[in-house]
Amino acid sequence: VPFALAEGQPAGSVGRALDLVSRRSVMADVVGDYNTATGFGTDDAPYLQQLATALENQGGGTILIPYGRRPYLGSDLTLNNNVVLEFDKVSSGSNYGSGLLSFKNAVWVSPTATIKVGNGSGFRGSLIRAGLTMNNTSAQVAALWLGTAITLLKNTSDHVIEGMILGFEWPFKCEDTSSASNVAQYSRSRIGPLLLDNKNGIWLHNYLDIARIDAVHCWPICTVAATAEPDGAQLKRTGTALRLSGVNDWTMTNRFFSYGYNRGSWLSDCASVTMQNVAHDHVPGSSDGSIGFLMTGLTREIRILGCQTAGKQYGIWNAGQFGNERVGLLVSDTVVWVTTTA
């Protein structure tokens, strides 16, 4: 769709309306001037918030970011109802990420800002923490990888998250991760395909109905070409690749891979979760307390099917306390290998 900045916009309008098949879309005229070298850029969040509010008032739609812009979010952006923020071109990422900082199709997010996602809303594209550098040391990861890129608002459903997220403490998690396990606040998320390199991966809490996680790859994109440290520390992440807590009724995870995370999958107080084709790998010869699949609390009715975990100190650790006669854990066609303890 052609877009010419020089044409300007009618007085009082925000963005340009596009008729794209059956959806309402606007091409965002963001400043997009974030400088990866200096860290300077115009905060595009207030303008994008105008677009999101206008679309929501008209029943929802899509905000398209033109290729070649580098929008910067220095403050929060809220996508409440049926609004999706999307690039017209989405990155596929790379094993060796030094070229990612020059990408023309990423949103740069301050570690003090987040994209808040509500009902039917979401993001398709690449989110990079402002100030991120490549080939980081383990100390830089521990000290500088901060913030949450996407926050799922309470009492929401049907949101979609796709693309690539780099350099945060959490790429995305639920707004409220502290409430009692029997209070369901989220449902029917569609998550993936995703490329992630952050301290942690995904945290879903209190899902009442069938969250779907598919084709997620947690990999040390930002450090894989860094100078080697003792025990491969530059490749490790201290957090959890997949965290499920609270209800999580019929949550389904398929084709999920992580490398170097202290915990691969951690399920606590969950009921009825299916994990299929999930794999958690680790730095060879350096397991240091790592766990492939961990179950704690009142977790029950967990299915680990056709999965794999390698190089961890513990492959599968079921520490749950069930308190009834329901099936606690079913493991089938799953491979656990090169573990140092169990």
Coordinates of N, CA and C in Angstrom, one line a residue, residues 18-100:
L18 N -7.3 2.9 5.6 CA -7.1 2.0 4.4 C -8.2 1.0 4.4
D19 N -8.7 0.7 3.2 CA -9.7 -0.4 3.0 C -9.0 -1.6 2.6
L20 N -8.7 -2.5 3.6 CA -8.0 -3.7 3.3 C -8.9 -4.9 3.6
V21 N -9.5 -5.4 2.5 CA -10.4 -6.5 2.6 C -11.5 -6.2 3.6
S22 N -11.6 -7.0 4.7 CA -12.8 -6.9 5.6 C -12.4 -6.2 6.9
R23 N -11.2 -5.7 7.0 CA -10.8 -5.1 8.2 C -10.5 -3.6 8.1
R24 N -10.7 -2.9 9.1 CA -10.4 -1.4 9.1 C -8.9 -1.3 9.6
S25 N -8.1 -0.6 8.8 CA -6.7 -0.4 9.2 C -6.3 1.1 9.0
V26 N -5.3 1.5 9.8 CA -4.7 2.8 9.5 C -3.2 2.6 9.5
M27 N -2.6 3.4 8.5 CA -1.1 3.4 8.5 C -0.6 4.5 9.4
A28 N 0.2 4.1 10.4 CA 0.6 5.0 11.4 C 1.7 5.9 10.9
D29 N 1.5 7.2 11.0 CA 2.5 8.2 10.6 C 3.4 8.5 11.8
V30 N 4.1 7.5 12.3 CA 4.9 7.6 13.4 C 6.2 8.3 13.0
V31 N 6.8 9.0 14.0 CA 8.1 9.7 13.7 C 9.1 8.7 13.4
G32 N 9.2 7.6 14.2 CA 10.1 6.5 13.9 C 11.5 6.8 13.7
D33 N 12.0 7.7 14.7 CA 13.4 8.2 14.5 C 14.3 7.6 15.6
Y34 N 14.0 6.5 16.2 CA 14.8 6.0 17.3 C 16.2 5.7 16.7
N35 N 17.2 6.1 17.5 CA 18.6 6.0 17.1 C 19.3 4.9 17.9
T36 N 19.6 3.7 17.3 CA 20.1 2.6 18.1 C 21.5 2.9 18.7
A37 N 22.2 3.9 18.2 CA 23.5 4.2 18.7 C 23.5 5.2 19.9
T38 N 22.6 6.2 19.8 CA 22.5 7.2 20.9 C 21.4 6.9 21.9
G39 N 20.4 6.2 21.4 CA 19.2 5.9 22.3 C 18.2 7.0 22.2
F40 N 18.4 8.0 21.4 CA 17.5 9.1 21.3 C 16.4 8.8 20.3
G41 N 15.2 9.3 20.6 CA 14.0 9.1 19.7 C 12.8 9.8 20.3
T42 N 11.9 10.1 19.4 CA 10.6 10.7 19.8 C 9.7 9.7 20.4
D43 N 9.0 10.0 21.5 CA 8.1 9.0 22.1 C 6.9 8.9 21.2
D44 N 6.7 7.8 20.5 CA 5.5 7.7 19.6 C 4.3 7.1 20.3
A45 N 4.4 6.8 21.6 CA 3.3 6.2 22.3 C 2.0 7.1 22.3
P46 N 2.1 8.4 22.6 CA 0.9 9.2 22.6 C 0.2 9.2 21.3
Y47 N 0.9 9.3 20.2 CA 0.3 9.3 18.9 C -0.4 7.9 18.6
L48 N 0.4 6.8 18.9 CA -0.2 5.5 18.6 C -1.4 5.3 19.5
Q49 N -1.4 5.9 20.7 CA -2.6 5.8 21.6 C -3.8 6.5 21.0
Q50 N -3.6 7.6 20.3 CA -4.7 8.2 19.6 C -5.3 7.3 18.6
L51 N -4.4 6.7 17.8 CA -4.9 5.7 16.8 C -5.7 4.6 17.4
A52 N -5.1 4.0 18.5 CA -5.8 2.9 19.1 C -7.1 3.2 19.6
T53 N -7.2 4.4 20.3 CA -8.5 4.8 20.8 C -9.5 5.1 19.7
A54 N -9.1 5.7 18.6 CA -10.0 6.0 17.5 C -10.5 4.7 16.9
L55 N -9.6 3.7 16.7 CA -10.1 2.4 16.2 C -11.0 1.7 17.1
E56 N -10.7 1.7 18.4 CA -11.5 1.0 19.4 C -12.9 1.6 19.4
N57 N -13.0 2.9 19.2 CA -14.3 3.6 19.2 C -15.1 3.2 18.0
Q58 N -14.5 2.7 17.0 CA -15.2 2.3 15.7 C -15.3 0.8 15.6
G59 N -15.0 0.1 16.7 CA -15.2 -1.3 16.7 C -13.9 -2.1 16.5
G60 N -12.8 -1.4 16.4 CA -11.5 -2.1 16.4 C -10.9 -2.0 15.0
G61 N -9.7 -2.5 14.9 CA -8.9 -2.5 13.6 C -7.4 -2.7 13.9
T62 N -6.7 -2.4 12.8 CA -5.2 -2.7 12.8 C -4.5 -1.4 12.6
I63 N -3.4 -1.2 13.4 CA -2.5 -0.1 13.2 C -1.3 -0.7 12.5
L64 N -1.0 -0.2 11.3 CA 0.1 -0.7 10.5 C 1.3 0.3 10.6
I65 N 2.5 -0.2 10.9 CA 3.7 0.6 11.0 C 4.4 0.5 9.6
P66 N 4.7 1.6 9.0 CA 5.3 1.5 7.7 C 6.7 0.9 7.8
Y67 N 7.1 0.2 6.8 CA 8.5 -0.4 6.8 C 9.5 0.8 6.7
G68 N 10.6 0.7 7.5 CA 11.6 1.7 7.4 C 11.5 2.7 8.6
R69 N 10.4 2.7 9.4 CA 10.3 3.5 10.6 C 10.8 2.8 11.8
R70 N 11.3 3.5 12.8 CA 11.7 2.9 14.0 C 11.0 3.6 15.2
P71 N 9.8 3.2 15.4 CA 9.0 3.9 16.5 C 9.6 3.5 17.8
Y72 N 9.5 4.5 18.8 CA 10.0 4.3 20.1 C 8.8 4.5 21.1
L73 N 8.7 3.6 22.0 CA 7.7 3.8 23.1 C 8.4 4.1 24.4
G74 N 8.3 5.4 24.7 CA 8.9 5.9 26.0 C 7.9 5.9 27.1
S75 N 6.7 5.6 26.8 CA 5.6 5.5 27.8 C 4.6 4.4 27.4
D76 N 3.7 4.0 28.2 CA 2.8 2.9 28.0 C 1.9 3.1 26.8
L77 N 1.6 2.1 26.1 CA 0.6 2.1 25.0 C -0.5 1.0 25.4
T78 N -1.7 1.4 25.4 CA -2.8 0.5 25.8 C -3.7 0.1 24.6
L79 N -3.8 -1.2 24.3 CA -4.6 -1.7 23.2 C -5.8 -2.4 23.9
N80 N -6.9 -1.7 24.1 CA -7.9 -2.2 25.0 C -8.8 -3.3 24.3
N81 N -9.5 -2.9 23.2 CA -10.4 -3.9 22.6 C -10.3 -3.9 21.1
N82 N -9.9 -5.1 20.6 CA -9.9 -5.4 19.2 C -9.0 -4.5 18.4
V83 N -7.8 -4.2 18.9 CA -6.9 -3.4 18.2 C -5.5 -4.1 18.1
V84 N -5.0 -4.3 17.0 CA -3.7 -5.0 16.8 C -2.7 -4.0 16.2
L85 N -1.5 -4.0 16.8 CA -0.4 -3.2 16.3 C 0.5 -4.2 15.4
E86 N 0.8 -3.8 14.2 CA 1.4 -4.7 13.3 C 2.3 -4.0 12.3
F87 N 3.4 -4.7 12.0 CA 4.4 -4.2 11.0 C 3.9 -4.8 9.7
D88 N 4.2 -4.0 8.6 CA 3.8 -4.6 7.3 C 4.9 -5.6 6.8
K89 N 6.0 -5.7 7.6 CA 7.0 -6.8 7.4 C 7.5 -7.2 8.7
V90 N 7.5 -8.6 9.0 CA 7.9 -9.1 10.3 C 9.2 -9.8 10.2
S91 N 10.1 -9.5 11.1 CA 11.5 -10.2 11.1 C 11.4 -11.6 11.5
S92 N 12.3 -12.4 10.9 CA 12.4 -13.8 11.3 C 13.5 -14.1 12.3
G93 N 14.3 -13.0 12.6 CA 15.4 -13.2 13.5 C 16.6 -13.9 12.9
S94 N 17.5 -14.2 13.8 CA 18.8 -14.8 13.3 C 19.5 -15.5 14.5
N95 N 20.2 -16.5 14.2 CA 21.0 -17.2 15.3 C 22.1 -16.2 15.8
Y96 N 22.7 -15.4 14.9 CA 23.7 -14.5 15.3 C 23.2 -13.1 15.1
G97 N 22.9 -12.4 16.2 CA 22.0 -11.3 16.1 C 22.5 -9.9 15.9
S98 N 23.8 -9.8 15.5 CA 24.4 -8.5 15.5 C 23.7 -7.6 14.4
G99 N 23.1 -8.2 13.4 CA 22.4 -7.4 12.4 C 21.0 -6.9 12.8
L100 N 20.5 -7.5 14.0 CA 19.2 -7.1 14.4 C 19.0 -5.7 14.8

